[in-house]
mmCIF file of C-alpha atoms in Angstrom:
data_model
loop_
_atom_site.group_PDB
_atom_site.id
_atom_site.type_symbol
_atom_site.label_atom_id
_atom_site.label_comp_id
_atom_site.label_asym_id
_atom_site.label_seq_id
_atom_site.Cartn_x
_atom_site.Cartn_y
_atom_site.Cartn_z
ATOM 1 C CA LEU A 1 94.493 147.007 145.143
ATOM 2 C CA ILE A 2 94.953 150.402 146.782
ATOM 3 C CA ASN A 3 94.263 153.900 145.661
ATOM 4 C CA PRO A 4 97.657 155.687 145.499
ATOM 5 C CA ASP A 5 96.026 158.640 147.240
ATOM 6 C CA PHE A 6 95.401 156.568 150.378
ATOM 7 C CA GLU A 7 97.096 159.048 152.685
ATOM 8 C CA PRO A 8 97.582 157.050 155.914
ATOM 9 C CA LEU A 9 100.319 154.961 154.321
ATOM 10 C CA PHE A 10 102.211 158.009 153.193
ATOM 11 C CA ASP A 11 101.722 160.930 155.545
ATOM 12 C CA MET A 12 101.501 159.671 159.122
ATOM 13 C CA ASP A 13 103.092 161.361 162.078
ATOM 14 C CA GLU A 14 106.188 159.694 163.484
ATOM 15 C CA LYS A 15 104.293 158.062 166.376
ATOM 16 C CA ALA A 16 101.890 156.063 164.221
ATOM 17 C CA THR A 17 102.742 152.855 162.380
ATOM 18 C CA PRO A 18 100.370 152.378 159.446
ATOM 19 C CA VAL A 19 99.964 148.767 158.343
ATOM 20 C CA LEU A 20 98.961 147.497 154.928
ATOM 21 C CA PHE A 21 97.679 143.963 155.569
ATOM 22 C CA ALA A 22 97.121 141.687 152.562
ATOM 23 C CA ASP A 23 95.299 138.617 153.848
ATOM 24 C CA GLU A 24 95.155 135.394 151.818
ATOM 25 C CA PHE A 25 97.939 136.818 149.662
ATOM 26 C CA ASN A 26 98.994 133.465 148.270
ATOM 27 C CA HIS A 27 95.505 132.904 146.916
ATOM 28 C CA ALA A 28 96.085 135.808 144.544
ATOM 29 C CA SER A 29 97.035 135.039 140.964
ATOM 30 C CA GLU A 30 100.688 135.170 139.929
ATOM 31 C CA MET A 31 99.963 138.402 138.070
ATOM 32 C CA VAL A 32 98.597 140.082 141.218
ATOM 33 C CA GLN A 33 101.503 138.762 143.283
ATOM 34 C CA LYS A 34 103.984 140.196 140.767
ATOM 35 C CA ALA A 35 102.203 143.549 140.820
ATOM 36 C CA PHE A 36 102.574 143.548 144.590
ATOM 37 C CA PHE A 37 106.394 143.376 144.410
ATOM 38 C CA GLU A 38 106.585 147.174 144.373
ATOM 39 C CA VAL A 39 104.351 147.399 147.427
ATOM 40 C CA ALA A 40 105.963 144.612 149.456
ATOM 41 C CA LEU A 41 109.587 145.169 148.553
ATOM 42 C CA ASP A 42 109.926 148.892 147.900
ATOM 43 C CA LYS A 43 107.083 150.105 150.153
ATOM 44 C CA GLN A 44 105.654 152.274 147.436
ATOM 45 C CA ILE A 45 102.737 152.469 145.038
ATOM 46 C CA GLY A 46 103.108 154.105 141.653
ATOM 47 C CA GLY A 47 106.468 155.540 142.670
ATOM 48 C CA ARG A 48 105.027 157.167 145.796
ATOM 49 C CA LYS A 49 106.931 155.953 148.873
ATOM 50 C CA PHE A 50 105.174 154.982 152.094
ATOM 51 C CA GLY A 51 106.008 156.722 155.356
ATOM 52 C CA LYS A 52 109.141 155.538 157.169
ATOM 53 C CA LYS A 53 107.261 153.481 159.737
ATOM 54 C CA ALA A 54 104.745 151.897 157.357
ATOM 55 C CA MET A 55 104.611 148.104 157.471
ATOM 56 C CA VAL A 56 103.470 145.694 154.782
ATOM 57 C CA ILE A 57 102.210 142.343 156.048
ATOM 58 C CA LEU A 58 101.265 139.495 153.741
ATOM 59 C CA ALA A 59 99.336 136.573 155.214
ATOM 60 C CA GLY A 60 98.329 133.240 153.776
ATOM 61 C CA ASN A 61 98.330 129.495 154.135
ATOM 62 C CA ARG A 62 101.283 127.172 153.753
ATOM 63 C CA GLU A 63 101.344 124.909 150.715
ATOM 64 C CA ILE A 64 101.147 121.864 152.998
ATOM 65 C CA ASP A 65 97.846 123.142 154.446
ATOM 66 C CA ASP A 66 96.037 121.776 151.391
ATOM 67 C CA CYS A 67 94.401 125.147 150.646
ATOM 68 C CA ASN A 68 95.057 125.549 146.911
ATOM 69 C CA VAL A 69 97.557 128.352 147.277
ATOM 70 C CA VAL A 70 99.529 129.935 144.462
ATOM 71 C CA PRO A 71 103.170 129.430 145.480
ATOM 72 C CA LEU A 72 105.191 132.593 145.920
ATOM 73 C CA GLU A 73 107.970 133.044 143.409
ATOM 74 C CA LYS A 74 111.518 132.675 144.755
ATOM 75 C CA PRO A 75 112.342 136.412 144.453
ATOM 76 C CA MET A 76 109.339 137.241 146.643
ATOM 77 C CA GLN A 77 110.021 134.388 149.084
ATOM 78 C CA SER A 78 113.584 135.524 149.653
ATOM 79 C CA ARG A 79 112.589 139.118 150.367
ATOM 80 C CA LEU A 80 110.107 138.361 153.120
ATOM 81 C CA ILE A 81 110.398 137.344 156.734
ATOM 82 C CA HIS A 82 108.293 134.231 157.265
ATOM 83 C CA PHE A 83 106.412 133.585 160.505
ATOM 84 C CA TYR A 84 104.368 130.500 161.227
ATOM 85 C CA THR A 85 101.538 130.581 163.711
ATOM 86 C CA TYR A 86 100.051 127.670 165.572
ATOM 87 C CA PHE A 87 96.770 127.140 167.335
ATOM 88 C CA ASP A 88 96.820 127.748 171.089
ATOM 89 C CA PHE A 89 93.680 126.621 172.899
ATOM 90 C CA ARG A 90 94.113 128.893 175.905
ATOM 91 C CA THR A 91 94.430 132.006 173.752
ATOM 92 C CA PHE A 92 91.481 130.970 171.575
ATOM 93 C CA PHE A 93 89.293 130.128 174.572
ATOM 94 C CA GLU A 94 90.055 133.440 176.294
ATOM 95 C CA HIS A 95 89.064 135.258 173.111
ATOM 96 C CA ALA A 96 85.905 133.163 172.777
ATOM 97 C CA GLN A 97 84.981 133.630 176.416
ATOM 98 C CA PHE A 98 85.673 137.323 176.859
ATOM 99 C CA GLY A 99 84.893 138.554 173.365
ATOM 100 C CA GLY A 100 81.225 137.882 174.047
ATOM 101 C CA GLN A 101 80.533 136.449 170.597
ATOM 102 C CA PHE A 102 80.555 132.726 171.418
ATOM 103 C CA HIS A 103 77.392 130.998 172.569
ATOM 104 C CA PRO A 104 77.470 129.590 176.125
ATOM 105 C CA LEU A 105 76.830 126.053 174.802
ATOM 106 C CA VAL A 106 79.904 126.300 172.586
ATOM 107 C CA LEU A 107 82.002 127.597 175.480
ATOM 108 C CA SER A 108 80.802 124.788 177.760
ATOM 109 C CA PHE A 109 81.497 122.122 175.144
ATOM 110 C CA LEU A 110 84.982 123.436 174.345
ATOM 111 C CA LYS A 111 85.834 123.644 178.021
ATOM 112 C CA LEU A 112 84.952 119.946 178.362
ATOM 113 C CA ARG A 113 86.420 118.905 175.010
ATOM 114 C CA PRO A 114 89.303 121.210 174.071
ATOM 115 C CA ASP A 115 90.461 118.525 171.617
ATOM 116 C CA TYR A 116 87.555 119.612 169.387
ATOM 117 C CA ALA A 117 88.572 123.283 169.256
ATOM 118 C CA TYR A 118 90.954 122.770 166.341
ATOM 119 C CA LYS A 119 90.728 119.672 164.170
ATOM 120 C CA PRO A 120 91.420 120.542 160.535
ATOM 121 C CA THR A 121 90.536 117.816 158.088
ATOM 122 C CA SER A 122 92.117 116.723 154.854
ATOM 123 C CA GLN A 123 90.466 117.690 151.595
ATOM 124 C CA ALA A 124 90.258 113.964 150.870
ATOM 125 C CA VAL A 125 87.168 113.540 153.063
ATOM 126 C CA ASP A 126 83.718 113.533 151.514
ATOM 127 C CA TYR A 127 82.336 116.410 153.611
ATOM 128 C CA TYR A 128 83.517 119.936 154.206
ATOM 129 C CA GLY A 129 82.912 120.820 157.845
ATOM 130 C CA GLU A 130 85.771 120.902 160.318
ATOM 131 C CA CYS A 131 86.459 122.143 163.830
ATOM 132 C CA LEU A 132 88.253 125.468 163.593
ATOM 133 C CA PRO A 133 87.903 128.732 165.538
ATOM 134 C CA ARG A 134 85.919 130.289 162.681
ATOM 135 C CA THR A 135 83.519 127.341 162.432
ATOM 136 C CA TRP A 136 82.895 127.458 166.194
ATOM 137 C CA GLU A 137 81.946 131.090 165.675
ATOM 138 C CA PHE A 138 79.573 129.988 162.872
ATOM 139 C CA VAL A 139 78.058 127.444 165.291
ATOM 140 C CA SER A 140 77.624 130.150 167.945
ATOM 141 C CA ASN A 141 75.811 132.342 165.432
ATOM 142 C CA ALA A 142 73.629 129.422 164.289
ATOM 143 C CA LEU A 143 72.637 128.626 167.870
ATOM 144 C CA ARG A 144 71.457 132.211 168.301
ATOM 145 C CA THR A 145 69.761 132.537 164.933
ATOM 146 C CA PHE A 146 68.086 129.335 163.773
ATOM 147 C CA SER A 147 65.329 127.055 165.061
ATOM 148 C CA LYS A 148 66.369 123.745 166.623
ATOM 149 C CA GLY A 149 65.944 121.637 163.473
ATOM 150 C CA ARG A 150 67.886 124.053 161.307
ATOM 151 C CA ARG A 151 70.553 124.539 163.985
ATOM 152 C CA GLU A 152 71.446 120.841 163.895
ATOM 153 C CA LYS A 153 71.966 120.983 160.137
ATOM 154 C CA MET A 154 74.000 124.187 160.414
ATOM 155 C CA VAL A 155 76.205 122.698 163.135
ATOM 156 C CA ALA A 156 76.809 119.547 161.069
ATOM 157 C CA GLY A 157 77.615 121.674 158.026
ATOM 158 C CA ALA A 158 80.082 123.782 159.995
ATOM 159 C CA LEU A 159 81.834 121.097 162.048
ATOM 160 C CA GLY A 160 81.262 117.932 160.032
ATOM 161 C CA PRO A 161 78.852 115.166 160.997
ATOM 162 C CA GLY A 162 81.114 113.394 163.500
ATOM 163 C CA ALA A 163 81.996 116.472 165.537
ATOM 164 C CA ALA A 164 78.405 117.709 165.337
ATOM 165 C CA HIS A 165 77.211 114.398 166.788
ATOM 166 C CA VAL A 166 79.615 114.729 169.733
ATOM 167 C CA PHE A 167 78.587 118.369 170.221
#
């Protein structure tokens, strides 16, 4: 996971707030999750305590998201503060527009059809593409990178055939 000599977590000045961010935490095996108890609960690694202001943030999907997560054990669940985030089109669109990474065609389409910005699908469907912020970024990259024939296939693979047809 982390080298115990990773100084920023331990020896920061009082103004800084070092953050240890473990993304997709609930995709880790039970063994890895158990090993992380010391980090998440005691804010230490190998007996070496983090600085006073250090934060540990674990991120992952909910079980109902259909993402094959490894459920957190009750002792870990009860020692965390749980936050749930939700998609907000305005925030996403501002990021897409001003971050400079989204292709103008994607921005134009999403402005006309914001209902396509976030449409997660069930795993029960027979294809894998879906409309999510990350797949719109994939589409933007495909529009810049591939020839027209390949772009259409990339867009369908990223968004799914129905959304790609509308796009």
